[in-house]
mmCIF file of C-alpha atoms and ligand atoms in Angstrom:
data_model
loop_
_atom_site.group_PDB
_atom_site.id
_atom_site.type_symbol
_atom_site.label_atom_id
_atom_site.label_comp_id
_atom_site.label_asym_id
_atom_site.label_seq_id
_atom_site.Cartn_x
_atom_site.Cartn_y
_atom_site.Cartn_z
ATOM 1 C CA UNK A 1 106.650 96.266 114.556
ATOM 2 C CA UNK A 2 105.790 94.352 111.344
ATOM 3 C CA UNK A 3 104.308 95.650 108.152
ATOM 4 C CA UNK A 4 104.645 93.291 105.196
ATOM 5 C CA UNK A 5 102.656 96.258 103.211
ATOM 6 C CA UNK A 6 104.002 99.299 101.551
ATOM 7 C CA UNK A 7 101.473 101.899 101.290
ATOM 8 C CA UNK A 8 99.366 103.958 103.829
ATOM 9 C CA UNK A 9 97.031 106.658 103.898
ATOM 10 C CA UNK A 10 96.708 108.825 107.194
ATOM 11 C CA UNK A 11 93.889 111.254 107.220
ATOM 12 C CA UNK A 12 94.701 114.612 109.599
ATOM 13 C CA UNK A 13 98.488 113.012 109.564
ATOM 14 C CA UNK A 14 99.596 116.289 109.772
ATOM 15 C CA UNK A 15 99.371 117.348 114.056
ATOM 16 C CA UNK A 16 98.745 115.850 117.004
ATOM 17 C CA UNK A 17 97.730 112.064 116.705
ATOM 18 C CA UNK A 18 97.838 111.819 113.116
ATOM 19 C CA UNK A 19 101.258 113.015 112.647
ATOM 20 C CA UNK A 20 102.722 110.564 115.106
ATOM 21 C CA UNK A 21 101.434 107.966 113.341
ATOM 22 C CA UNK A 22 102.626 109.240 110.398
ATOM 23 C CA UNK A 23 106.192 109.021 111.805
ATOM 24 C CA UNK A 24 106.000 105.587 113.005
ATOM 25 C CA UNK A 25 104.637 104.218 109.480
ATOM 26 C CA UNK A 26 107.661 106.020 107.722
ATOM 27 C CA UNK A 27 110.145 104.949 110.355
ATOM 28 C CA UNK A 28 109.052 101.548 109.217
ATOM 29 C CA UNK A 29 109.550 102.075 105.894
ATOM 30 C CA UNK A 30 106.234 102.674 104.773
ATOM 31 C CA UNK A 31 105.244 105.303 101.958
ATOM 32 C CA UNK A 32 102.879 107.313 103.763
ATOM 33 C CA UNK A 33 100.414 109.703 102.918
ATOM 34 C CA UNK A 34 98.721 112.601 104.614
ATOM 35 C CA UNK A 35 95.028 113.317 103.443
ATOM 36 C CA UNK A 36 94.419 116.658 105.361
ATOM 37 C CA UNK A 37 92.962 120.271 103.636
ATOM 38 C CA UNK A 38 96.228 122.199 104.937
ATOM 39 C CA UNK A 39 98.056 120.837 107.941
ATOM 40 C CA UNK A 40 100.298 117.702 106.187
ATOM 41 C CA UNK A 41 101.815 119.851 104.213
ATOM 42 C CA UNK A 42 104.591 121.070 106.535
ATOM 43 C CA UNK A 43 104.417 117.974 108.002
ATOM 44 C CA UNK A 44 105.460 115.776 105.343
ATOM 45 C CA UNK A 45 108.150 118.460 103.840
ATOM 46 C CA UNK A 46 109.645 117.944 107.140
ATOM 47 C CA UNK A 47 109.508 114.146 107.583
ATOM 48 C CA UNK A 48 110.981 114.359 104.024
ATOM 49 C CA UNK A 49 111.817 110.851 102.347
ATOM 50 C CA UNK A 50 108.734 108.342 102.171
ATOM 51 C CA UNK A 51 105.811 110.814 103.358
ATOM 52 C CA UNK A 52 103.414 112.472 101.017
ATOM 53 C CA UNK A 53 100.824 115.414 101.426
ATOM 54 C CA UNK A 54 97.753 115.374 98.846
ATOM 55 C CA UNK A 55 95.621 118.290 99.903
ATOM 56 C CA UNK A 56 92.641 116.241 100.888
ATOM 57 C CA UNK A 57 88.990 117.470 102.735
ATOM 58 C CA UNK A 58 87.498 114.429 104.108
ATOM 59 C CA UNK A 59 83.911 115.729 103.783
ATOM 60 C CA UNK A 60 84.091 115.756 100.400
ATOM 61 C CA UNK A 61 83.439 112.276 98.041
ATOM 62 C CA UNK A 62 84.913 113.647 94.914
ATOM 63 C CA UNK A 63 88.030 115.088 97.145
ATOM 64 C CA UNK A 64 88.898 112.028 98.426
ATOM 65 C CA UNK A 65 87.945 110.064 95.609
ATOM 66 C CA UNK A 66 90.504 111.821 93.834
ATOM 67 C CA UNK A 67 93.342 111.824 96.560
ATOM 68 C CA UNK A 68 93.202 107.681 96.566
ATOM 69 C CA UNK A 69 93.371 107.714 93.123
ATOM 70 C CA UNK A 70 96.825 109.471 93.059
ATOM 71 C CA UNK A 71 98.266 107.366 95.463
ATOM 72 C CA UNK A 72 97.043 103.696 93.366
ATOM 73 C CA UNK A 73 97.870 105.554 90.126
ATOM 74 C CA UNK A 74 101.736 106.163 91.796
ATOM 75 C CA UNK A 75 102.396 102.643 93.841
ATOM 76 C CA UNK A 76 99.428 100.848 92.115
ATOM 77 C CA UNK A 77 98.468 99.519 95.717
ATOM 78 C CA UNK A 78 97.035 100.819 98.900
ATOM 79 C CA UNK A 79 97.621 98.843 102.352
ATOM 80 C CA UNK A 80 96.839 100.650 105.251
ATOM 81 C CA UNK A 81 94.041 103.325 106.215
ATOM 82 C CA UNK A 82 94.192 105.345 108.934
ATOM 83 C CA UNK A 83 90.665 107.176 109.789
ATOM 84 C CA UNK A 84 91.909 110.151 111.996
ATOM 85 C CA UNK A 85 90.990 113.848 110.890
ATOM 86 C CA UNK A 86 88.866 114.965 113.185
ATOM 87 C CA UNK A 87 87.025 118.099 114.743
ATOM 88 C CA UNK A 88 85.032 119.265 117.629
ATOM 89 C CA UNK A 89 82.303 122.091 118.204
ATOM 90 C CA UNK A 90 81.049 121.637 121.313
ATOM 91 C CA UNK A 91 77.421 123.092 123.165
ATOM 92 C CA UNK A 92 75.033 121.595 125.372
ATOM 93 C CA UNK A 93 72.911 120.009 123.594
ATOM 94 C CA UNK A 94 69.983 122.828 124.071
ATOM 95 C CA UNK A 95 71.969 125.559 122.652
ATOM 96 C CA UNK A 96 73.826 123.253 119.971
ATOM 97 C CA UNK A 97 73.393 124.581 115.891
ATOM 98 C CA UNK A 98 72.130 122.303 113.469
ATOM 99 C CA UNK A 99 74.949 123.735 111.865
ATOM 100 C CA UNK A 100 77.223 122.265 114.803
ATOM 101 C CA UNK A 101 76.149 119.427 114.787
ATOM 102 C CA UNK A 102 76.144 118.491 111.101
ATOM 103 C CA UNK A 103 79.638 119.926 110.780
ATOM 104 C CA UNK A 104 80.580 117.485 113.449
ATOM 105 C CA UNK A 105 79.396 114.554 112.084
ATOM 106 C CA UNK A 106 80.313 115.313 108.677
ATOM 107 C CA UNK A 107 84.056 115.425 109.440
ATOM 108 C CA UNK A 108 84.393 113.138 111.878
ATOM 109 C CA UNK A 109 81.486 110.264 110.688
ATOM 110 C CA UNK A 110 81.146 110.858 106.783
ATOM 111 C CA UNK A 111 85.026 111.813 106.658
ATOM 112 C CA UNK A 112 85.018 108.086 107.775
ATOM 113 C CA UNK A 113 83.101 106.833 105.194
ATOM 114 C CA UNK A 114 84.122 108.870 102.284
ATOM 115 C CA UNK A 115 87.714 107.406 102.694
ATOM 116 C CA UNK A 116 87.210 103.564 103.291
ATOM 117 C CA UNK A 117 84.660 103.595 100.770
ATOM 118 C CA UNK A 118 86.760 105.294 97.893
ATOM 119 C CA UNK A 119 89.923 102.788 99.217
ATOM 120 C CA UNK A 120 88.536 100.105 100.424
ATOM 121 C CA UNK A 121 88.741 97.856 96.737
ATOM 122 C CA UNK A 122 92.530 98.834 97.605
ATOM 123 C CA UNK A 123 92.656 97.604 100.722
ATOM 124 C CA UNK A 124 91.136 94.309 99.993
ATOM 125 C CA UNK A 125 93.640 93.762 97.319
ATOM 126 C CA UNK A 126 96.547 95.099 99.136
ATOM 127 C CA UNK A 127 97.163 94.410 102.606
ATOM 128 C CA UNK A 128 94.249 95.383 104.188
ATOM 129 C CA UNK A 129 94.429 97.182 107.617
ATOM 130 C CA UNK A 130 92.170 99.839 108.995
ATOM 131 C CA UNK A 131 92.060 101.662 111.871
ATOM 132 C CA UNK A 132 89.793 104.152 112.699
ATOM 133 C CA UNK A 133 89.979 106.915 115.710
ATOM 134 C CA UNK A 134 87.299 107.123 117.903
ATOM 135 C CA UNK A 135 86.860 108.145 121.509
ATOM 136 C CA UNK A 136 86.075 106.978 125.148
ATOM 137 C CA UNK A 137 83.172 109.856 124.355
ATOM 138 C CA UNK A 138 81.995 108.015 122.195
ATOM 139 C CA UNK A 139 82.282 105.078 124.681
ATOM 140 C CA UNK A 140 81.123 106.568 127.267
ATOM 141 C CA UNK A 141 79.218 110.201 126.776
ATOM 142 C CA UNK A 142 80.563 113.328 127.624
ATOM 143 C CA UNK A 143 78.221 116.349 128.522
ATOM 144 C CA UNK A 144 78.889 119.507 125.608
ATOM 145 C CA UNK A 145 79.550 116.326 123.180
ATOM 146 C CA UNK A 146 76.437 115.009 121.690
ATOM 147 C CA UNK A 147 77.370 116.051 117.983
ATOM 148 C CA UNK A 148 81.167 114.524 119.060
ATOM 149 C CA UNK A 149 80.071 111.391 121.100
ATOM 150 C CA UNK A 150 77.432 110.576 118.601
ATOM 151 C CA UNK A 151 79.997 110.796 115.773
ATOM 152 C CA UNK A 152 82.779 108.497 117.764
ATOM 153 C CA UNK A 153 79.784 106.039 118.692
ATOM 154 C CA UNK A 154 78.852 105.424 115.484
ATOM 155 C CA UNK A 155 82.739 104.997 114.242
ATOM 156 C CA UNK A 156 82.396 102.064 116.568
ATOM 157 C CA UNK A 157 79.729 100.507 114.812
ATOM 158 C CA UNK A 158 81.057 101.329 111.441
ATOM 159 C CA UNK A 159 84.361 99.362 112.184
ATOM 160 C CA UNK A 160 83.036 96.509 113.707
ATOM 161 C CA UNK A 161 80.664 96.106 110.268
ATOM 162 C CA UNK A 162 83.374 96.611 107.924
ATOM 163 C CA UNK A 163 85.482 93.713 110.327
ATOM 164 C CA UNK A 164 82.417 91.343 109.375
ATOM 165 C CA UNK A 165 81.563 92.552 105.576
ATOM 166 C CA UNK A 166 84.977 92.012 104.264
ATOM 167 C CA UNK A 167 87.138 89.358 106.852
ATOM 168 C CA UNK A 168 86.712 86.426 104.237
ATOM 169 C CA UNK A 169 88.967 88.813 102.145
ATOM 170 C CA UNK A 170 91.240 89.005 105.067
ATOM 171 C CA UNK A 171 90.754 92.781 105.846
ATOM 172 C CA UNK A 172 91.248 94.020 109.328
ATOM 173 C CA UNK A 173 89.552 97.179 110.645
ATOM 174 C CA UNK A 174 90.092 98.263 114.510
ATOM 175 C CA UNK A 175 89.274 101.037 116.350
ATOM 176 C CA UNK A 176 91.405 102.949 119.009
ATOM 177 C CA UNK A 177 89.561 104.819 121.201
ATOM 178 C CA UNK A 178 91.518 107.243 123.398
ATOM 179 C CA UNK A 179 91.099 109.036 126.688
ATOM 180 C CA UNK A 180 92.033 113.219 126.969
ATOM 181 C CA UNK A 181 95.475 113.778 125.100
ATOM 182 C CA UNK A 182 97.397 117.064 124.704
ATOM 183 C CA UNK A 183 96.696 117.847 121.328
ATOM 184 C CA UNK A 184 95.465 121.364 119.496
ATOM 185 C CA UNK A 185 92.203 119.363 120.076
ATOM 186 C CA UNK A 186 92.068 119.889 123.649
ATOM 187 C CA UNK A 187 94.203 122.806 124.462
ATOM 188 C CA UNK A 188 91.244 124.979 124.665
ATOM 189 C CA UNK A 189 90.052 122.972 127.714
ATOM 190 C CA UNK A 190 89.520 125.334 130.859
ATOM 191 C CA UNK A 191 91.889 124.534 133.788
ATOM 192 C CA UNK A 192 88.909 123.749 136.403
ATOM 193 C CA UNK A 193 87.295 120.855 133.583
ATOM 194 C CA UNK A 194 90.717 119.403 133.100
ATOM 195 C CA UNK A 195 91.145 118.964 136.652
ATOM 196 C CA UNK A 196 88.089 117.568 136.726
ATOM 197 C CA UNK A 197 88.482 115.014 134.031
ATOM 198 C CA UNK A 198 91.762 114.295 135.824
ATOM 199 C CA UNK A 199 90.176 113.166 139.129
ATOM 200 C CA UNK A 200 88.597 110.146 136.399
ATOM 201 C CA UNK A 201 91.838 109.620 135.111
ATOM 202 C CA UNK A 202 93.701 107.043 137.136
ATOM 203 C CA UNK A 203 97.090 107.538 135.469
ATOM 204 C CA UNK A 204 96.096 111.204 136.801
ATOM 205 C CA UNK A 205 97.160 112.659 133.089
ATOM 206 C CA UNK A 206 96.563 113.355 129.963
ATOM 207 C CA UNK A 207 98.072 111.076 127.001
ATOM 208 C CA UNK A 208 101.252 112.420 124.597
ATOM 209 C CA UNK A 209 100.004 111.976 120.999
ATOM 210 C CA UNK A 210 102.835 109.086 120.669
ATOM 211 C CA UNK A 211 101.010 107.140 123.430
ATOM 212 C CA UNK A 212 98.199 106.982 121.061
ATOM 213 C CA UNK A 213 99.552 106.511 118.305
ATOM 214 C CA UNK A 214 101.868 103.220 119.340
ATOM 215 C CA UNK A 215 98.827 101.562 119.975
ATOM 216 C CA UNK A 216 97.468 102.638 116.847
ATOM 217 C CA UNK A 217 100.484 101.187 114.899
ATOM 218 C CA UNK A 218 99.932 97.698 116.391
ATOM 219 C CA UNK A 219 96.535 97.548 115.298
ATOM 220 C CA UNK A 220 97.142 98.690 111.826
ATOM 221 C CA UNK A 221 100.503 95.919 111.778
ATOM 222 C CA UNK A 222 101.442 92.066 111.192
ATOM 223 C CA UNK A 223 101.657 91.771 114.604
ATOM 224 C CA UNK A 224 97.827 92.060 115.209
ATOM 225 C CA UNK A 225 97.116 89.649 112.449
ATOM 226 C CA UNK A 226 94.068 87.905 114.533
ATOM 227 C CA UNK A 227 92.598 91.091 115.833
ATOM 228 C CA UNK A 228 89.725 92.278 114.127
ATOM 229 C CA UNK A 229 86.295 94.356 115.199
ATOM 230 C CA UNK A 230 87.986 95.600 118.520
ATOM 231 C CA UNK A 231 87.500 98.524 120.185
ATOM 232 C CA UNK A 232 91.180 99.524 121.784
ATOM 233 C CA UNK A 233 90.527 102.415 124.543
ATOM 234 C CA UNK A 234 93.812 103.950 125.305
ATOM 235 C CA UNK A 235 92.809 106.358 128.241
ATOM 236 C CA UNK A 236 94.685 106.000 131.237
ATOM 237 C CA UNK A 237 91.986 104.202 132.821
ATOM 238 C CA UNK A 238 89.307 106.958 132.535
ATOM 239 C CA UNK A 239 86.333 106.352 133.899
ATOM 240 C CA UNK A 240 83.167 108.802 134.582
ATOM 241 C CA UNK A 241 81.259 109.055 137.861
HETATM 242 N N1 NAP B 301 93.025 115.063 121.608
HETATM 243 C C1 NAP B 301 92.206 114.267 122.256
HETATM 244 O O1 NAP B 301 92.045 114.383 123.494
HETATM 245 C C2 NAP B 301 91.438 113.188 121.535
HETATM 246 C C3 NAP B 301 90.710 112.277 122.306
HETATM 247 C C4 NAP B 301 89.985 111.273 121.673
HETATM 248 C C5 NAP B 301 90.000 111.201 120.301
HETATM 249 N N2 NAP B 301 90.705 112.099 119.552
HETATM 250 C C6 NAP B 301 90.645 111.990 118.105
HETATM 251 O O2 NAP B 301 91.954 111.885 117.574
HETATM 252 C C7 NAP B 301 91.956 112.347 116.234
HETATM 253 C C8 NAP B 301 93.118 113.297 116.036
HETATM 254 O O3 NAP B 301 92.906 114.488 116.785
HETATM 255 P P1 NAP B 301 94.094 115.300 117.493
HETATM 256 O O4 NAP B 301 93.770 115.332 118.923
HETATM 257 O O5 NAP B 301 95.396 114.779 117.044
HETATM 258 O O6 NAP B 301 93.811 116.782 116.961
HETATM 259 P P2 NAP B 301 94.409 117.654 115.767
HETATM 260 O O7 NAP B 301 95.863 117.855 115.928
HETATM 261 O O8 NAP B 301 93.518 118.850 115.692
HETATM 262 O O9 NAP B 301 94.200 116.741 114.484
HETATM 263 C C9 NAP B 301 93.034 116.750 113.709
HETATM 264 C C10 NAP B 301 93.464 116.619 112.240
HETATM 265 O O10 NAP B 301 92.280 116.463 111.443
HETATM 266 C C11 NAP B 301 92.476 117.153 110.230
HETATM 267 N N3 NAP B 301 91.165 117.541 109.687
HETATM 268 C C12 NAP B 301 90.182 118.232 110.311
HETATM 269 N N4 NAP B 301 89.152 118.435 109.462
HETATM 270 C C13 NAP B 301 89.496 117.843 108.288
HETATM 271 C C14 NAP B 301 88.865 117.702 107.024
HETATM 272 N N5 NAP B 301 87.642 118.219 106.780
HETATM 273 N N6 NAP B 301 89.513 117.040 106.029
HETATM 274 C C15 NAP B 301 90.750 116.521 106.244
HETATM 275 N N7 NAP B 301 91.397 116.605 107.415
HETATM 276 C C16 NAP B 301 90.786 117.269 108.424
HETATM 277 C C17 NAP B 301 93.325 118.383 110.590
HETATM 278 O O11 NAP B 301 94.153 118.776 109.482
HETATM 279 P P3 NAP B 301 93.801 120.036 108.516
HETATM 280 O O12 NAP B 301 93.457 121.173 109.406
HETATM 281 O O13 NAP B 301 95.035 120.203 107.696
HETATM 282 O O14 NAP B 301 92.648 119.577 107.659
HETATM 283 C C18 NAP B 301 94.200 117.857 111.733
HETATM 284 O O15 NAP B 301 95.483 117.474 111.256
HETATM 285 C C19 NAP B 301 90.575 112.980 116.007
HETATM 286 O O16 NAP B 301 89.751 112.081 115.314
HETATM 287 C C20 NAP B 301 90.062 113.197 117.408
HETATM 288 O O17 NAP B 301 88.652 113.213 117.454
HETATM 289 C C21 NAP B 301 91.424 113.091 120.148
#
């Protein structure tokens, strides 16, 4: 892997997807930071040299605003962003909250936008490498998921206008979009729906975070450096119906 830049952000780098992609940045040297309201804080203690916690909620403008600002006012440059927090509440759609929906989408849509906007003049000066975590739901649908699908969709379309907006000032933005992986995320799953999201699957499992997240490294590196506005699905070949 090759990262010419020095400074990343990774929001929910704390479990699960986030925090392996936390490792791999700091394994290559990269001063890395976890935006997260609780989670990166044991996380980054533990990972130790190179990786930061700033006690971050990605809902809120001001929050993050303030977060980014630490990080320029210590390095006085920001390279990578890594969109990842993320949250489900899931209902059919008839029985689905307002409440669970908004929640939803404001973590896991305006989460998205609160942090590239408040570090994207950053970006464009430093580096310049997003990626943002989507979803084959948001790909493809997924019945329970309308708040979470519609969220992931519209990451998709987010990205792939950010790729276009700012590519004369040679920013990247990418999207991975992964299948079922045994995170916190999913563990709640009952047995009979994972098996039947495994008959879809034809690797005929779910993902480790670290499968995820290796993908999510090349994106974000030098070594993508003429990939921009794609849509990566990492998900063992899932396919519905
Ligand atoms: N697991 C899967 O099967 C799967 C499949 C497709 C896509 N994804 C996506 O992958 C990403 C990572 O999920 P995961 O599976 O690794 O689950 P996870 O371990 O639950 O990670 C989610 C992270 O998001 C952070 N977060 C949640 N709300 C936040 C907020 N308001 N502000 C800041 N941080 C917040 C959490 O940290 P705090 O609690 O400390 O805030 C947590 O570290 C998510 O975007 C998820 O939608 C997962």
């Amino acid at each position: 892997m090759e990262y010419s830049g020095e400074v990343a952000v990774v929001t929910g780098g704390g479990s699960g997807i986030g925090e392996q992609i936390t490792r791999g940045l700091v394994d290559n040297g990269i001063k890395t930071y976890i935006f997260s309201r609780s989670r990166g804080e044991e996380t980054a203690d533990e990972i130790g040299k190179n990786c930061y916690f700033i006690e971050t909620d990605v809902t809120d403008f001001q929050s993050v605003e303030g977060s980014v600002q630490e990080v320029v006012d210590r390095h006085g440059v920001l390279d990578y962003l890594v969109n990842n927090a993320g949250f489900t509440s899931d209902n059919l759609l008839l029985r689905m909250s307002p409440e669970e929906w908004g929640r939803v989408i404001d973590v896991n849509l305006n989460g998205v936008f609160n942090c590239t906007r408040a570090s994207l003049r950053y970006l464009i000066k430093g580096k310049g490498s997003i990626v943002n975590v989507s979803s084959v739901s948001g790909l493809l649908g997924n019945p329970g998921q309308a708040n979470y699908s519609a969220s992931k969709s519209a990451i998709v379309g987010f990205t792939k206008t950010l790729a276009q907006e700012y590519g004369k000032r040679e920013l990247r933005a990418n999207v991975v979009a992964p299948g079922f992986v045994d995170t916190r995320l999913t563990e709640d799953i009952p047995e009979n729906k994972k098996y039947s999201y495994l008959d879809n699957i034809i690797l005929k499992r779910f993902a480790e975070p670290e499968e995820i997240a290796h993908p999510a490294l090349f994106l974000l590196s030098d070594k993508a450096s003429y990939i921009t506005g794609t849509v990566l699905r990492v998900d063992g070949g899932l396919s519905f119906g």
